[in-house]
Short mmCIF file of C-alpha atoms in Angstrom, two decimals:
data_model
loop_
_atom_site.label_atom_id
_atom_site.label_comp_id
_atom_site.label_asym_id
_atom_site.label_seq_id
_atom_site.Cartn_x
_atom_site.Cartn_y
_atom_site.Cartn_z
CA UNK A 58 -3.06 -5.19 -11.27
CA UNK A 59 -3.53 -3.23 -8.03
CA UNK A 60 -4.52 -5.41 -5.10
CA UNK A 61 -5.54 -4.85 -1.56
CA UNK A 62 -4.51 -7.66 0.76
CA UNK A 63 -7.05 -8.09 3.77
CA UNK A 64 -5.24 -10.10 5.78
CA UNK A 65 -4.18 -9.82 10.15
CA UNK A 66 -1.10 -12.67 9.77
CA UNK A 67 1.41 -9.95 9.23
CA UNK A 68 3.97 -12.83 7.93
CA UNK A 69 1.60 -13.99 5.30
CA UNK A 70 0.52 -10.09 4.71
CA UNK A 71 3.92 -9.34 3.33
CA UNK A 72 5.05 -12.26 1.58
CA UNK A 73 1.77 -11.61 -0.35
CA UNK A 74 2.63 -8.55 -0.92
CA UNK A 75 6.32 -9.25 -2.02
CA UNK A 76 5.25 -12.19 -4.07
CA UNK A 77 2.82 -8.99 -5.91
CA UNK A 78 5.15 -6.61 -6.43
CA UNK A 79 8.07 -8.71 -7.55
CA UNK A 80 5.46 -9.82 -10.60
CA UNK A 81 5.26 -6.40 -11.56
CA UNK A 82 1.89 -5.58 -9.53
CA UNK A 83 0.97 -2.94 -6.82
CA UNK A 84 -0.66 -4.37 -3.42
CA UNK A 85 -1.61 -2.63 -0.11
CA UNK A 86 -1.82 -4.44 2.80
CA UNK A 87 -5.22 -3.99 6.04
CA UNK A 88 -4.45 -5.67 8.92
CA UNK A 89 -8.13 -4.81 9.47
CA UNK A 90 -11.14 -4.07 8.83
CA UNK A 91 -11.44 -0.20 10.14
CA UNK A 92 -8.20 0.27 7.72
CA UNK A 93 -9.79 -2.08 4.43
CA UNK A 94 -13.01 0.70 4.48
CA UNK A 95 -10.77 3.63 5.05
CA UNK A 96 -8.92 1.93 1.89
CA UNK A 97 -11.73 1.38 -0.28
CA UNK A 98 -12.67 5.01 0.11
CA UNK A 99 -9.92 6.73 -1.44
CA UNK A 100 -8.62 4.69 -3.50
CA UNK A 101 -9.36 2.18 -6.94
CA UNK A 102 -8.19 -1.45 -6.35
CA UNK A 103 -8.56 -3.83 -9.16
CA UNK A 104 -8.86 -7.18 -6.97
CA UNK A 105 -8.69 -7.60 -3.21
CA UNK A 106 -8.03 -10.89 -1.29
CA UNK A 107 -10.05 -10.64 2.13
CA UNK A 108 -9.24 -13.03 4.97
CA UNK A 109 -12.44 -14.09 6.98
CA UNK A 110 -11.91 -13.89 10.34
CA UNK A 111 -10.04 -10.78 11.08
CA UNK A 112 -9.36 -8.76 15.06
CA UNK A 113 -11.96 -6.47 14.62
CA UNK A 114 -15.07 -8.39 12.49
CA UNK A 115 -15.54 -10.85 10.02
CA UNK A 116 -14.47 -10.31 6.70
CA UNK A 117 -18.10 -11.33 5.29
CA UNK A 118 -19.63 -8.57 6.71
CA UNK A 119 -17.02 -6.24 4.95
CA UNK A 120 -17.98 -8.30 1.87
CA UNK A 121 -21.48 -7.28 1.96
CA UNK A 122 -21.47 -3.64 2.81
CA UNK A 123 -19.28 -3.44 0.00
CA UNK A 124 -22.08 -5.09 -2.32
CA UNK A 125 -24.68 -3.24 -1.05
CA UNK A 126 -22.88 -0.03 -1.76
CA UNK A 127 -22.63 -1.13 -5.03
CA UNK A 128 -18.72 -1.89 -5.05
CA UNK A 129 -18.01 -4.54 -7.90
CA UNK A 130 -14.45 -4.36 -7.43
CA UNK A 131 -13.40 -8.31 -7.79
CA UNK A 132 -13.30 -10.13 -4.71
CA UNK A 133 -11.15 -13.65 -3.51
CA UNK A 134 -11.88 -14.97 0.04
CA UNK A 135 -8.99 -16.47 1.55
CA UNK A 136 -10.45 -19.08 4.12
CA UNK A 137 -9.57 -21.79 6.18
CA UNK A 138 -13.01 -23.68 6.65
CA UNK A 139 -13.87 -26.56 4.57
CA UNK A 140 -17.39 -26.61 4.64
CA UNK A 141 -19.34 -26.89 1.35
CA UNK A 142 -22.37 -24.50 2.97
CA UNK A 143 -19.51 -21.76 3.96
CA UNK A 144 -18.26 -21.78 0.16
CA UNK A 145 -21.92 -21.32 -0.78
CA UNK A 146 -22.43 -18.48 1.75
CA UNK A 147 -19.27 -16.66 0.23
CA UNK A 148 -20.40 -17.05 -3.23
CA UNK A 149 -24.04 -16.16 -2.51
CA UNK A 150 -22.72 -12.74 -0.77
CA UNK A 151 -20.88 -11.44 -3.75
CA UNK A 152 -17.42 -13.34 -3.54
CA UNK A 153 -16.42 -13.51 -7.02
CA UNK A 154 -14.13 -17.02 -5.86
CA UNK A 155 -12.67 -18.46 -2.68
CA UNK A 156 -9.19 -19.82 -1.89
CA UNK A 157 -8.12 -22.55 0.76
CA UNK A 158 -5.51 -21.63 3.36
CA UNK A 159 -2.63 -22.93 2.85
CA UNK A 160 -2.10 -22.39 -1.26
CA UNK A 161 0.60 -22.26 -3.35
CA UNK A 162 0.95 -18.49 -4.62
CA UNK A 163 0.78 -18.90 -8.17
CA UNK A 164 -2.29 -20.88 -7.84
CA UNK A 165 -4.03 -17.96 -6.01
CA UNK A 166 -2.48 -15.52 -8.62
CA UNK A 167 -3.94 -18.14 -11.77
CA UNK A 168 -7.29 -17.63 -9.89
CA UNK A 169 -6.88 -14.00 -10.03
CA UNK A 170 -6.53 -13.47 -13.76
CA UNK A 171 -9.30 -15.49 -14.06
CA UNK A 172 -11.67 -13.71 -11.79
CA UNK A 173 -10.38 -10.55 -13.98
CA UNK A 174 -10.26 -12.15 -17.33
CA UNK A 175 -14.16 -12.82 -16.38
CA UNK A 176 -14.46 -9.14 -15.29
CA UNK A 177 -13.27 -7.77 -18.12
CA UNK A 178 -15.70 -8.82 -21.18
CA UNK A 179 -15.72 -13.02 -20.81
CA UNK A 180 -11.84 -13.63 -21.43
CA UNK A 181 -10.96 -10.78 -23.45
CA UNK A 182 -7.55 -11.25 -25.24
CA UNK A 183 -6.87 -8.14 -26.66
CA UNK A 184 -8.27 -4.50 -26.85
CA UNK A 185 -8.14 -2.21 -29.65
CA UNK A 186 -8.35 1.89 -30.82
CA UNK A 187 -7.89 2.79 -33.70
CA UNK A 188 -5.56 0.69 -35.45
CA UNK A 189 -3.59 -0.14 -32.00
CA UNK A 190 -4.40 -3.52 -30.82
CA UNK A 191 -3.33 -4.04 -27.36
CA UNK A 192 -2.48 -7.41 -25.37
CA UNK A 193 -2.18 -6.69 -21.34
CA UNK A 194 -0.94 -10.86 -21.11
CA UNK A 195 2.00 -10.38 -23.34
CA UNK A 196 2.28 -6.61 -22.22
CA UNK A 197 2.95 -5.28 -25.81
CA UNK A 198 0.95 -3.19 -28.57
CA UNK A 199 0.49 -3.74 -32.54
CA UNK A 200 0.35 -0.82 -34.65
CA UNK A 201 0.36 -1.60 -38.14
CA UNK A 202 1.73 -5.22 -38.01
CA UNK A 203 5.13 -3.96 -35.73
CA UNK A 204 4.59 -4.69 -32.11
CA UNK A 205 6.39 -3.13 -29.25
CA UNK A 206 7.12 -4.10 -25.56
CA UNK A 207 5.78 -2.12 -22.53
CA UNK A 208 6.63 -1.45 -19.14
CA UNK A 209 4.36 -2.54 -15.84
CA UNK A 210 3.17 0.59 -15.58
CA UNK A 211 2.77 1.74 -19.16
CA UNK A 212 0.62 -1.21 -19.75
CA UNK A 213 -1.14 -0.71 -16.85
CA UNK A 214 -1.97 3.14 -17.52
CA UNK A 215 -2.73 2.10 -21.65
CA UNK A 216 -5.44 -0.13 -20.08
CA UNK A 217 -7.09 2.16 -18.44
CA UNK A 218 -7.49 4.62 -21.59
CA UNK A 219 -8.07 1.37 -23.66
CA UNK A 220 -10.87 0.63 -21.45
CA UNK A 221 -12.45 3.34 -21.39
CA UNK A 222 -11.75 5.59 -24.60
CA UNK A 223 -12.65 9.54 -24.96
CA UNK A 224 -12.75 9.74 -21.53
CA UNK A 225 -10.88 12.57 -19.36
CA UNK A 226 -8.91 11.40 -16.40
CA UNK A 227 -7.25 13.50 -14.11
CA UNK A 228 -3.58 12.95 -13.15
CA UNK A 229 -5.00 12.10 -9.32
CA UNK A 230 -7.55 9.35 -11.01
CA UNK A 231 -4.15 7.97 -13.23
CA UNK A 232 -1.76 8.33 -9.93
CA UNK A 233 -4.23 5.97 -7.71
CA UNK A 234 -4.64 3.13 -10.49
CA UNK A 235 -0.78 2.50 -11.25
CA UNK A 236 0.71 3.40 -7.63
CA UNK A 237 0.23 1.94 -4.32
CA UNK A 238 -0.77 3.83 -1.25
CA UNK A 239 2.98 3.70 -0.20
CA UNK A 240 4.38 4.36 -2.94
CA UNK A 241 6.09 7.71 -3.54
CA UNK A 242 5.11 9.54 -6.25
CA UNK A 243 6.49 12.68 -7.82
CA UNK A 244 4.87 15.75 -8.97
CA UNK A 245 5.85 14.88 -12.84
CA UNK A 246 5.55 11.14 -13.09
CA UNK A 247 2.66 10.72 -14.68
CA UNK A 248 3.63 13.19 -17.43
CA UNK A 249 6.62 11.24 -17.58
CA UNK A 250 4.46 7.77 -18.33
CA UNK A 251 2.16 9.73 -21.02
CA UNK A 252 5.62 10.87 -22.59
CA UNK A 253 6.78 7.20 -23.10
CA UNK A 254 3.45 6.23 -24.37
CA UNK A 255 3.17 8.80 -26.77
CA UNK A 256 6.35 8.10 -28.18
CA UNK A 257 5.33 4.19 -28.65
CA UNK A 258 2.20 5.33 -30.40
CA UNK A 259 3.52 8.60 -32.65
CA UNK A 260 3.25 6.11 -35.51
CA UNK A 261 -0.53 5.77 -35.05
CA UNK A 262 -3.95 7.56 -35.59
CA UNK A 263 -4.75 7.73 -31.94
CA UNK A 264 -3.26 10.20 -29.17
CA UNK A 265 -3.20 10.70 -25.56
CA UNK A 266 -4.34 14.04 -25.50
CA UNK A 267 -3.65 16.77 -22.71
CA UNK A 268 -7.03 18.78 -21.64
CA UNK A 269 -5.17 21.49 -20.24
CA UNK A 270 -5.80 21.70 -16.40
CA UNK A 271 -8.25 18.84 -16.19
CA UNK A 272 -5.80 15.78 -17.20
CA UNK A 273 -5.86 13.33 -20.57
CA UNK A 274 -7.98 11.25 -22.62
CA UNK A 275 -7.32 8.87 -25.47
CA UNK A 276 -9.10 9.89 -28.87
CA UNK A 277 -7.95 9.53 -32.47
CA UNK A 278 -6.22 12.19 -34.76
CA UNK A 279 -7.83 14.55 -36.25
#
């Protein structure tokens, strides 16, 4: 899960951001709203968390432009108020849930599978291709009956070619799904992910196939 943090309390920020990372996830943090568009414009997040009032403009503002642009990416508001007719204007904006400052972490990260279990086909449990079932909440595959363990990242990277199968996707469209902004990323290291992965799945009739100079796509064996 890659996650943009919206949030000007630097303290809370990065403890969000620790609490993220040290569950296996990606998260970059905007102290702002000039820095959340910039953000949103070059790269994929798969959830962000957007703090209302913020030192340059209210996050529900940034909420709708992002609607009206057609952005669907899943959105929690972290908020202070109380009111039931602020809830409803979140909601009615395009807030796919809201959160009450203070909260415990791991209820805000149970409200975040949710909002993406509901994203992603009404509490989907497992995907399959081929004869590969895969199962992103135990973080393993099935070929055949014999099930293997993955890596963060090698779930995270079989997800997106799960999700979207046949598809070509360049090594810059892989790189900003699985890494952070921050994070420093070597020339190879994607190859080095689709390496691993084809090694889990050489026992099955689907491959990650290279289209030379362009990038990969999942398909089945000839």
């Amino acid at each position: 899960m890659k996650t943009l943090i919206i949030e000007d309390t630097k303290k809370l920020a990065d403890t969000l951001q620790n609490f993220f990372s040290m569950n296996g996830n990606n998260a970059d943090i905007s102290y702002n709203l000039e820095d959340a568009y910039h953000y949103v414009e070059i790269t994929h997040y798969d959830i962000i968390l957007l703090d209302i009032m913020l030192p340059d403009g209210d996050g529900r503002n940034f909420l709708q432009k992002l609607r009206k642009k057609n952005n669907l990416t899943p959105i929690i508001v972290m908020t202070a108020k109380f009111e039931i007719s602020d809830k409803v204007d979140i909601l009615d904006l395009g807030a796919d849930d809201y959160i009450i400052k203070p909260f415990e972490f791991i209820e805000l990260e149970a409200r975040c599978r949710a909002v993406l279990r509901r994203k992603n086909n009404n509490h989907q449990q497992s995907l399959a291709f081929g004869n590969v079932n895969l199962f992103p909440q135990t973080a393993t595959i099935e070929i055949n009956g014999h099930a293997q363990s993955l890596r963060n990242r090698e779930l995270r990277l079989l997800e997106i070619f799960f999700n979207s199968p046949n598809i070509i996707f360049s090594k810059n469209q892989i790189t900003d799904r699985i890494f952070s902004i921050s994070d420093i990323v070597s020339e190879n290291a994607i190859e080095v992910y689709v390496a691993r992965l084809r090694k889990k799945i050489e026992k099955s009739n689907i491959i990650l196939e290279t289209m030379r100079g362009i990038g990969y796509k999942l398909t089945t064996k000839n």
